[in-house]
Coordinates of C-alpha atoms in Angstrom, one line a residue:
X166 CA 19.2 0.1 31.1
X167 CA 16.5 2.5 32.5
X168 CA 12.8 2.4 32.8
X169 CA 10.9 5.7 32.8
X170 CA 7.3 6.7 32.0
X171 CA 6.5 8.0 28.3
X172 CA 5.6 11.2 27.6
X173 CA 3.0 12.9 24.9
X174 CA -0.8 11.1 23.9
X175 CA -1.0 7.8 25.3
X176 CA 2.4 7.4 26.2
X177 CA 1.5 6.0 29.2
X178 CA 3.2 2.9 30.0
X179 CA 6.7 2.8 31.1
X180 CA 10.2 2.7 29.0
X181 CA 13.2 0.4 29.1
X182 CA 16.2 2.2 27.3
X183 CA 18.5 -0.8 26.5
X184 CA 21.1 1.8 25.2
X185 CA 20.6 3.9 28.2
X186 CA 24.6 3.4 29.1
X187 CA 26.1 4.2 26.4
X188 CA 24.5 7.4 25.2
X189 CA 26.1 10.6 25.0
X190 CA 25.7 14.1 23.9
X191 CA 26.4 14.3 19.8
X192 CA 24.7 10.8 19.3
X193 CA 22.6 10.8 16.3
X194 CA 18.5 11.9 17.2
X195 CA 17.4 8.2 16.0
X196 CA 18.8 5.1 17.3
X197 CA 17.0 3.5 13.9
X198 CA 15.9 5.0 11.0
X199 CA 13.5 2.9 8.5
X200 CA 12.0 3.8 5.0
X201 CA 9.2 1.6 3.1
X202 CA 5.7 0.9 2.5
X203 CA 2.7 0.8 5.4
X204 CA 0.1 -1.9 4.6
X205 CA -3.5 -2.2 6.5
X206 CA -2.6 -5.9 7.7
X207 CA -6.0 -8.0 7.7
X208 CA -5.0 -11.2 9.4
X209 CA -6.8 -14.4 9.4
X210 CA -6.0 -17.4 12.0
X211 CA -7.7 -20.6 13.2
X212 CA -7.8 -21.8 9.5
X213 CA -7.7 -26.1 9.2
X214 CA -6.5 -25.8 5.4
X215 CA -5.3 -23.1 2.4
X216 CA -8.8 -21.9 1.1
X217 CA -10.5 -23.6 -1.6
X218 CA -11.7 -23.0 -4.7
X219 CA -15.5 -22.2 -5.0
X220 CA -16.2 -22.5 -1.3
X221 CA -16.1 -20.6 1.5
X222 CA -14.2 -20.8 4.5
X223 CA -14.5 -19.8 7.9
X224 CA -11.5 -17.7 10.2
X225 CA -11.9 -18.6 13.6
X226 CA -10.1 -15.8 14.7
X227 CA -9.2 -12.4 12.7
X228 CA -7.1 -9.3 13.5
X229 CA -6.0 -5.8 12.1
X230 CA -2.9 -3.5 12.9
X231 CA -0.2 -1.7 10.7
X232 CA 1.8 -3.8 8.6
X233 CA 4.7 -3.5 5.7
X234 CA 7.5 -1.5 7.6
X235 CA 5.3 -0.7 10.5
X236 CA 6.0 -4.6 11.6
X237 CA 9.8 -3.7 12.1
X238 CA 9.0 0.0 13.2
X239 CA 6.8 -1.2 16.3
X240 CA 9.2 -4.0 17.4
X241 CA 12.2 -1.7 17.3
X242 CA 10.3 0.4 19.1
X243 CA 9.2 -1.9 21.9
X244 CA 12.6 -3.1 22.5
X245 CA 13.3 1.2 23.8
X246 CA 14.9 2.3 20.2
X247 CA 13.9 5.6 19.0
X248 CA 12.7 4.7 15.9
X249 CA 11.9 7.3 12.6
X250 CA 10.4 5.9 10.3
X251 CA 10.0 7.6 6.7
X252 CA 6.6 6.3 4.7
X253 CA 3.4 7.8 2.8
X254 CA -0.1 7.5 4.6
X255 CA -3.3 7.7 2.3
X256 CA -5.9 10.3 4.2
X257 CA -8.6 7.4 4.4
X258 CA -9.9 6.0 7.6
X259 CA -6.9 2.7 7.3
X260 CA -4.1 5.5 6.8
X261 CA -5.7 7.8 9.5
X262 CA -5.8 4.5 11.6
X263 CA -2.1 3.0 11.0
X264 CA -0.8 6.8 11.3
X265 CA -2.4 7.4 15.1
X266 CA -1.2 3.2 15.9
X267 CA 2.2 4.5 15.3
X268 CA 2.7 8.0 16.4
X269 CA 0.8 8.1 19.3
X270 CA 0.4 4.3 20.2
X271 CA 3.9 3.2 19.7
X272 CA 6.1 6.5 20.0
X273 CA 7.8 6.3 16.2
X274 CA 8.3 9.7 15.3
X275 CA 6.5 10.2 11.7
X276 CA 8.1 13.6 10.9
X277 CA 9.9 12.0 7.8
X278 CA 6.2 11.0 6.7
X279 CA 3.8 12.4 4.7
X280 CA 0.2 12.0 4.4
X281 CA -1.1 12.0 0.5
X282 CA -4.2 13.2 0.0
X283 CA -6.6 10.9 -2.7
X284 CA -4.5 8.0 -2.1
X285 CA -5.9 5.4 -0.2
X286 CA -3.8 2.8 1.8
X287 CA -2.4 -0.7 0.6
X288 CA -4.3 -3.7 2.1
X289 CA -2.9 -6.9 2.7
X290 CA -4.5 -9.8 3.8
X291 CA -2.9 -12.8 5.4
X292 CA -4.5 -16.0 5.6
X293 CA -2.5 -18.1 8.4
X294 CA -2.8 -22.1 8.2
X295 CA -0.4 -25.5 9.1
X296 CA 2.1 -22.9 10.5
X297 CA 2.2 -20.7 7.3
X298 CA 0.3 -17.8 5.5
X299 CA -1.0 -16.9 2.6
X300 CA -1.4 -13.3 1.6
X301 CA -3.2 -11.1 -0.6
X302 CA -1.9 -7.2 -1.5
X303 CA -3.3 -4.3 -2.7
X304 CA -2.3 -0.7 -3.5
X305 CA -0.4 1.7 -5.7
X306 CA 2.7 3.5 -5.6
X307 CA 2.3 7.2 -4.3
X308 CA 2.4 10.1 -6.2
X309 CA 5.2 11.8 -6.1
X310 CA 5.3 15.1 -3.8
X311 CA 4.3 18.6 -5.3
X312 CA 6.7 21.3 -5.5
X313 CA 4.2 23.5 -4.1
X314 CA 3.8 22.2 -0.9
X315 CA 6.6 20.1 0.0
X316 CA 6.8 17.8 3.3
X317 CA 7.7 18.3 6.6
X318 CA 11.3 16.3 5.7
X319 CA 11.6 18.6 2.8
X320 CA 11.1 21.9 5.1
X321 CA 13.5 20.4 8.0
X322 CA 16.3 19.4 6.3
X323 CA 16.3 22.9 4.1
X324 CA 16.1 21.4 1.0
X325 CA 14.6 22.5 -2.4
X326 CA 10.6 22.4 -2.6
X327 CA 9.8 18.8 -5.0
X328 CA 13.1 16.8 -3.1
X329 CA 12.4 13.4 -2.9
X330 CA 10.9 12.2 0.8
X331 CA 13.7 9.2 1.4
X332 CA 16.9 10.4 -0.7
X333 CA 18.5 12.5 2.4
X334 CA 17.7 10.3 5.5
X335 CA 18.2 11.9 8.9
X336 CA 21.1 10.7 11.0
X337 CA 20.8 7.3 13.0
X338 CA 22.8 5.0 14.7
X339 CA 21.7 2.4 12.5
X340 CA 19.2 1.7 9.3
X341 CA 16.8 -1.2 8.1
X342 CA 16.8 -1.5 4.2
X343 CA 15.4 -4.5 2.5
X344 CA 17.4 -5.2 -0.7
X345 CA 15.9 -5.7 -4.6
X346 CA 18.1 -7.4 -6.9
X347 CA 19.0 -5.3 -9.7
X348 CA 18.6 -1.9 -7.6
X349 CA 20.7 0.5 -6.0
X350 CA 18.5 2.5 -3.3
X351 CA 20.3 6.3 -3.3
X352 CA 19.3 6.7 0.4
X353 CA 21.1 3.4 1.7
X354 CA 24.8 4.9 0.2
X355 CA 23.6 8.3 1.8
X356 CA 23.0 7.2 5.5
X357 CA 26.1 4.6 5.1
X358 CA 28.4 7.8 4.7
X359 CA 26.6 9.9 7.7
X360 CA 28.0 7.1 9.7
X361 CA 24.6 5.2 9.9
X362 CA 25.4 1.1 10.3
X363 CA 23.2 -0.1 7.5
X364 CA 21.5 -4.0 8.4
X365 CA 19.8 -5.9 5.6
X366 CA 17.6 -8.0 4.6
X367 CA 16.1 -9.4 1.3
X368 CA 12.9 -10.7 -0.6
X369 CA 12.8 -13.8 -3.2
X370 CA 14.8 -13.2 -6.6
X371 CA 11.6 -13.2 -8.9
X372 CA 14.3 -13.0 -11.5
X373 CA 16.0 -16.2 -10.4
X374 CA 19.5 -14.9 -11.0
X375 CA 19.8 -15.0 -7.1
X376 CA 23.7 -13.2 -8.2
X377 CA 25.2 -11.3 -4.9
X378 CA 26.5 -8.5 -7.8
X379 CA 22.8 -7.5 -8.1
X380 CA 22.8 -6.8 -4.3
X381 CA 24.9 -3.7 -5.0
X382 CA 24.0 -1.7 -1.6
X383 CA 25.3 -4.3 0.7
X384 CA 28.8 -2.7 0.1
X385 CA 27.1 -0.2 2.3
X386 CA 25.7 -2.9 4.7
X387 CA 27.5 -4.3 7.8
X388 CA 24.9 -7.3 8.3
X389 CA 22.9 -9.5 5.9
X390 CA 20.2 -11.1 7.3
X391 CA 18.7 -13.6 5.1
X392 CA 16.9 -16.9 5.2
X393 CA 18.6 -20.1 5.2
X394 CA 16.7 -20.4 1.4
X395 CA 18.0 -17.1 0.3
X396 CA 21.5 -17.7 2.0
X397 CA 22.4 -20.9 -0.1
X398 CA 20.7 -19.5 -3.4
X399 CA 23.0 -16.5 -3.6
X400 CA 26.3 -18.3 -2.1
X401 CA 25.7 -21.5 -4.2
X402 CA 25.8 -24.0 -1.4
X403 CA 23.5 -26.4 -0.2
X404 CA 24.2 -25.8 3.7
X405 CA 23.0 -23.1 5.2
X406 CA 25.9 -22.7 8.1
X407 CA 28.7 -22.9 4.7
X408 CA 26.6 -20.2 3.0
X409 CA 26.5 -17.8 6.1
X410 CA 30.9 -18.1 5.6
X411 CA 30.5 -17.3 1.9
X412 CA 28.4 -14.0 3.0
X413 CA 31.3 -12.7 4.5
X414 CA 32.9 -12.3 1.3
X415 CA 30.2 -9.7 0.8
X416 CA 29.4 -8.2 4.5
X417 CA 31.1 -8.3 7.9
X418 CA 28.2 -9.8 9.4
X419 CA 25.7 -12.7 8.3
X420 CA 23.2 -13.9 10.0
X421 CA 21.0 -16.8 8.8
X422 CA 17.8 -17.9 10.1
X423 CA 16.9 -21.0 10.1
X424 CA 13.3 -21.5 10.6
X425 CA 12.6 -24.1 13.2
X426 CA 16.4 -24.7 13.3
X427 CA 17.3 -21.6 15.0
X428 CA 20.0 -19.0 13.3
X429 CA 23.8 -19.0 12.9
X430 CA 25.8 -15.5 12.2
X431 CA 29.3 -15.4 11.3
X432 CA 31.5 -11.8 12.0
X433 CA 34.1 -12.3 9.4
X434 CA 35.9 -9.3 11.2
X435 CA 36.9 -11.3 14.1
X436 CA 35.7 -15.2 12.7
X437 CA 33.7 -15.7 15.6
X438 CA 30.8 -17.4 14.8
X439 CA 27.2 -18.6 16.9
X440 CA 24.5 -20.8 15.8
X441 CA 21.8 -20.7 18.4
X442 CA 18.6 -22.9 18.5
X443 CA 15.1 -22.2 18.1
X444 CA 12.2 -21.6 21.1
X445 CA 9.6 -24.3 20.1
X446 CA 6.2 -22.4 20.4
X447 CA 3.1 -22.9 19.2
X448 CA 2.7 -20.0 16.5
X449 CA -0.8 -18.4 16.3
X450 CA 0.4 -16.4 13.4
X451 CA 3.8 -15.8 11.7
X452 CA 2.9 -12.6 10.5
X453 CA 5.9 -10.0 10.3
X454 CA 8.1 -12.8 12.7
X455 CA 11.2 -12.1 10.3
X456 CA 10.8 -8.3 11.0
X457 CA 10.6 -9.1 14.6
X458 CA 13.7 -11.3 14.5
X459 CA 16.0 -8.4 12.7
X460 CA 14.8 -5.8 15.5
X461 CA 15.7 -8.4 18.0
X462 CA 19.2 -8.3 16.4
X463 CA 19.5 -4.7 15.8
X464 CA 18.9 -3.8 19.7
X465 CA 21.7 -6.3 20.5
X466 CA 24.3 -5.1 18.0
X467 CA 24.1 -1.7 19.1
X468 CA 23.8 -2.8 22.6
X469 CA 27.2 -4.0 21.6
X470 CA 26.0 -8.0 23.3
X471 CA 28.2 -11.1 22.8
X472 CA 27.1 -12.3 19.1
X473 CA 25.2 -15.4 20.3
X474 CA 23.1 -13.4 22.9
X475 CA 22.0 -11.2 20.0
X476 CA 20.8 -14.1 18.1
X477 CA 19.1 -15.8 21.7
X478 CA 17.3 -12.5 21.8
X479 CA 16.2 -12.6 18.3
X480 CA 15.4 -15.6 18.6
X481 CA 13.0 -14.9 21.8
X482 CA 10.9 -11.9 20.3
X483 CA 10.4 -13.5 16.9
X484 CA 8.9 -16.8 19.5
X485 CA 6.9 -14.5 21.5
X486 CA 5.4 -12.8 18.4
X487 CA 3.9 -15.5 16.2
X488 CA 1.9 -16.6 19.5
X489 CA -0.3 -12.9 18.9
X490 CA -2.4 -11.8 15.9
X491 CA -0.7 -9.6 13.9
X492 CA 2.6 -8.2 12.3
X493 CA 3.3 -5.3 14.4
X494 CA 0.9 -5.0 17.4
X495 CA 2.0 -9.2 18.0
X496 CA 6.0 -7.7 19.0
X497 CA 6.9 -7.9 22.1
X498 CA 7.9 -5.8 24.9
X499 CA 10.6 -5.5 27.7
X500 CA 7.4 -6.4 30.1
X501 CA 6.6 -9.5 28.2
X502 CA 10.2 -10.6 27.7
X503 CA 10.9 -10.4 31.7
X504 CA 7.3 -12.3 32.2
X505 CA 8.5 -14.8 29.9
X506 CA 11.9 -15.3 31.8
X507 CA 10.7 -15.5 34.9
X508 CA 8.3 -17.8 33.9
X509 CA 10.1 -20.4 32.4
X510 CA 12.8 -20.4 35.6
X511 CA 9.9 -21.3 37.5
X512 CA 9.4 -24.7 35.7
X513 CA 10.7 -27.7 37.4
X514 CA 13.6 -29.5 35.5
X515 CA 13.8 -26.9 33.1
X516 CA 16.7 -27.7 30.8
X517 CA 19.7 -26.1 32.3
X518 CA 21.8 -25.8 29.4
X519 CA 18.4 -23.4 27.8
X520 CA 18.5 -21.4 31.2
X521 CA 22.2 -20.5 30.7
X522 CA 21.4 -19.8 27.1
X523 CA 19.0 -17.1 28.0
X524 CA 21.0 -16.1 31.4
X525 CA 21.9 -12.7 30.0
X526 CA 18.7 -11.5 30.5
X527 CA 19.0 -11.0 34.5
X528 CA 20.6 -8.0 33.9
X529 CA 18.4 -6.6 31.3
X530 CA 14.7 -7.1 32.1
X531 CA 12.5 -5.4 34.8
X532 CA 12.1 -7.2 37.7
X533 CA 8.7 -7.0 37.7
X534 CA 5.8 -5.8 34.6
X535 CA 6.7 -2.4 34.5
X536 CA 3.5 -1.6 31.8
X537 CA 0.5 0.4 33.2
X538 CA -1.5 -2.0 30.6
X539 CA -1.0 -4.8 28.6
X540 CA 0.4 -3.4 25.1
X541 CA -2.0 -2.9 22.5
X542 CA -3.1 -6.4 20.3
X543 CA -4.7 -6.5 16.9
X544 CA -8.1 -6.7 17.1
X545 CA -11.2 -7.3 14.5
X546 CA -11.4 -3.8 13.5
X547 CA -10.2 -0.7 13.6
X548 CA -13.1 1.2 15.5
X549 CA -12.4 0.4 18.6
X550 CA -10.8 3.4 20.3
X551 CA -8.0 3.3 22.7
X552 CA -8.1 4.0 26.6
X553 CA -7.5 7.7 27.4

């Protein structure tokens, strides 16, 4: 692992590579390449109960930041990953503003973007109370592009004006998709036979058919990364550990989460398996944890760690994440993971067992906060301009 200074607007605060020693000349551009839909996120916190009814109630604390895919964009990209990320932007002030967050805040290379003129962003708002959230959505699929004046993607890759924006994605060591039942994504199949390693997740069956045949694209998938929920409702089990097992009839790799339990993976190449617990935190918000988690993962897979330190790690950033505002501007760091380590070997009769757990990390974090300031937060609005 290396730690240099950023380059280009903003980029000032150092770099941890966590792939830095097994790069080589050839390797794909992108270390992860993600396609989806970039929300305004409008989070509110400090709420005693759901809302009510006919009355009003009052947030005691509120952010903003990029959500949707950005949440899994920014974490990758705080963990060192060179991260593309393929998604429209609407030309209003909330596009403008989750466009700049990315590309110049966050170093995600938008080239595989495209900004739509007319179209104005989708909104979410999250309402986060007893440890959950509520939220609220807004917006409208894009138009499609114009033949006439096709995208940068379009232009780069040489292919015919009018090409769709995600069908040819650009070659990555590895890809996020998030699965719908009944739906074969053409891009997924595409990347899978560039050589791209394809991780998963998935969203609630609406249809309630929760059938693993409707998940056609994880042939293409080597990881799965459900919810203990999800898990049992496709494998037909009632135990979340015997459900992650059954995945492997589908996909080398499941991984489980488990809420407050922790997560357990199972490789059914090699039949190792790793169940390791949670970090009991008190959560500010939970907002875009998940995506957190599955970056977590995806550095350690193709950092090529022991199973159960990927899932420790995971495990870490999703903890350090709920205790900020926000989907993607609450992920943390390699600054904040080494503060966090070093802090918690400070405490007196700290667990050993959890200090071996997390031992790994020694050779991975800085020694010391290697950020020239604290990474950006979600904050009330989105005026507020950012240093220099």
């Amino acid at each position: 692992m290396t730690a240099s200074i950023g380059e280009g607007p903003h980029r000032h605060h150092a770099h941890v590579d966590p792939l830095a020693a097994l790069r080589a000349p050839g390797d794909p551009p992108w270390d992860v390449y993600l396609t989806g839909t970039v929300f305004l996120d409008i989070i509110f916190t400090g709420l005693d109960s759901a809302p009510v009814r006919g009355t009003e109630s009052w947030a005691r604390g509120m952010g903003s930041s990029p959500g949707g895919v950005a949440n899994m964009a920014t974490a990758l990209a705080r963990l060192g990953l060179r991260t593309c990320l393929a998604a429209a932007f609407g030309d209003d002030h909330y596009g403008e503003y989750c466009w700049d967050e990315l590309q110049e805040g966050e170093g995600i290379d938008l080239s595989h973007s495209r900004k739509v003129p007319g179209w104005h962003s989708p909104v979410t708002v999250s309402m986060a109370y007893e440890g959950e959230r509520t939220m609220v959505s807004h917006g409208h699929e894009p138009p499609p592009e114009e033949p006439a004046r096709p995208s940068p993607t379009t232009t780069l890759n040489g292919r015919p004006p009018g090409a769709g924006l995600f069908d040819c994605p650009p070659r990555a060591r590895a890809a996020v998709a998030s699965l719908t039942p009944g739906r074969r994504e053409p891009w997924i199949a595409e990347a899978a036979k560039q050589g791209t390693r394809i991780f998963a997740d998935v969203g609630w069956d609406e249809t309630g058919a929760w059938d693993p045949a409707g998940l056609a694209d994880l042939e293409h998938c080597e990881a799965f990364l459900p919810n203990a929920e999800e898990a049992m409702r496709y494998t037909r089990t009632d135990c979340p550990r015997a459900a992650a097992h059954a995945l492997t009839e589908y996909v080398p790799l499941a991984v489980v989460t488990l809420g407050a339990e922790g997560a357990y993976a199972v490789d059914g190449r090699t039949g190792e398996s790793a169940g390791v617990p949670a970090i009991a935190v008190e959560a500010l918000d939970p907002t875009g944890a998940g995506d957190v988690f599955v970056a977590g993962f995806v550095t350690g897979t193709l950092a090529e760690w022991p199973l159960a330190d990927r899932l420790a790690f995971a495990g870490l950033t999703a903890a350090l994440s709920v205790q900020e505002f926000g989907g993607s501007l609450s992920a943390p760091d390699w600054s904040e993971i080494g503060a966090w380590w070093r802090k918690v070997q400070s405490y007196e009769n700290q667990d050993p067992a959890a200090l071996t757990r997390y031992a790994f990390l020694d050779g991975l974090v800085p020694e010391e906060d290697i950020e020239a300031w604290p990474r950006r937060r979600a904050v009330p609005t989105i005026g507020f301009r950012r240093p220099g």
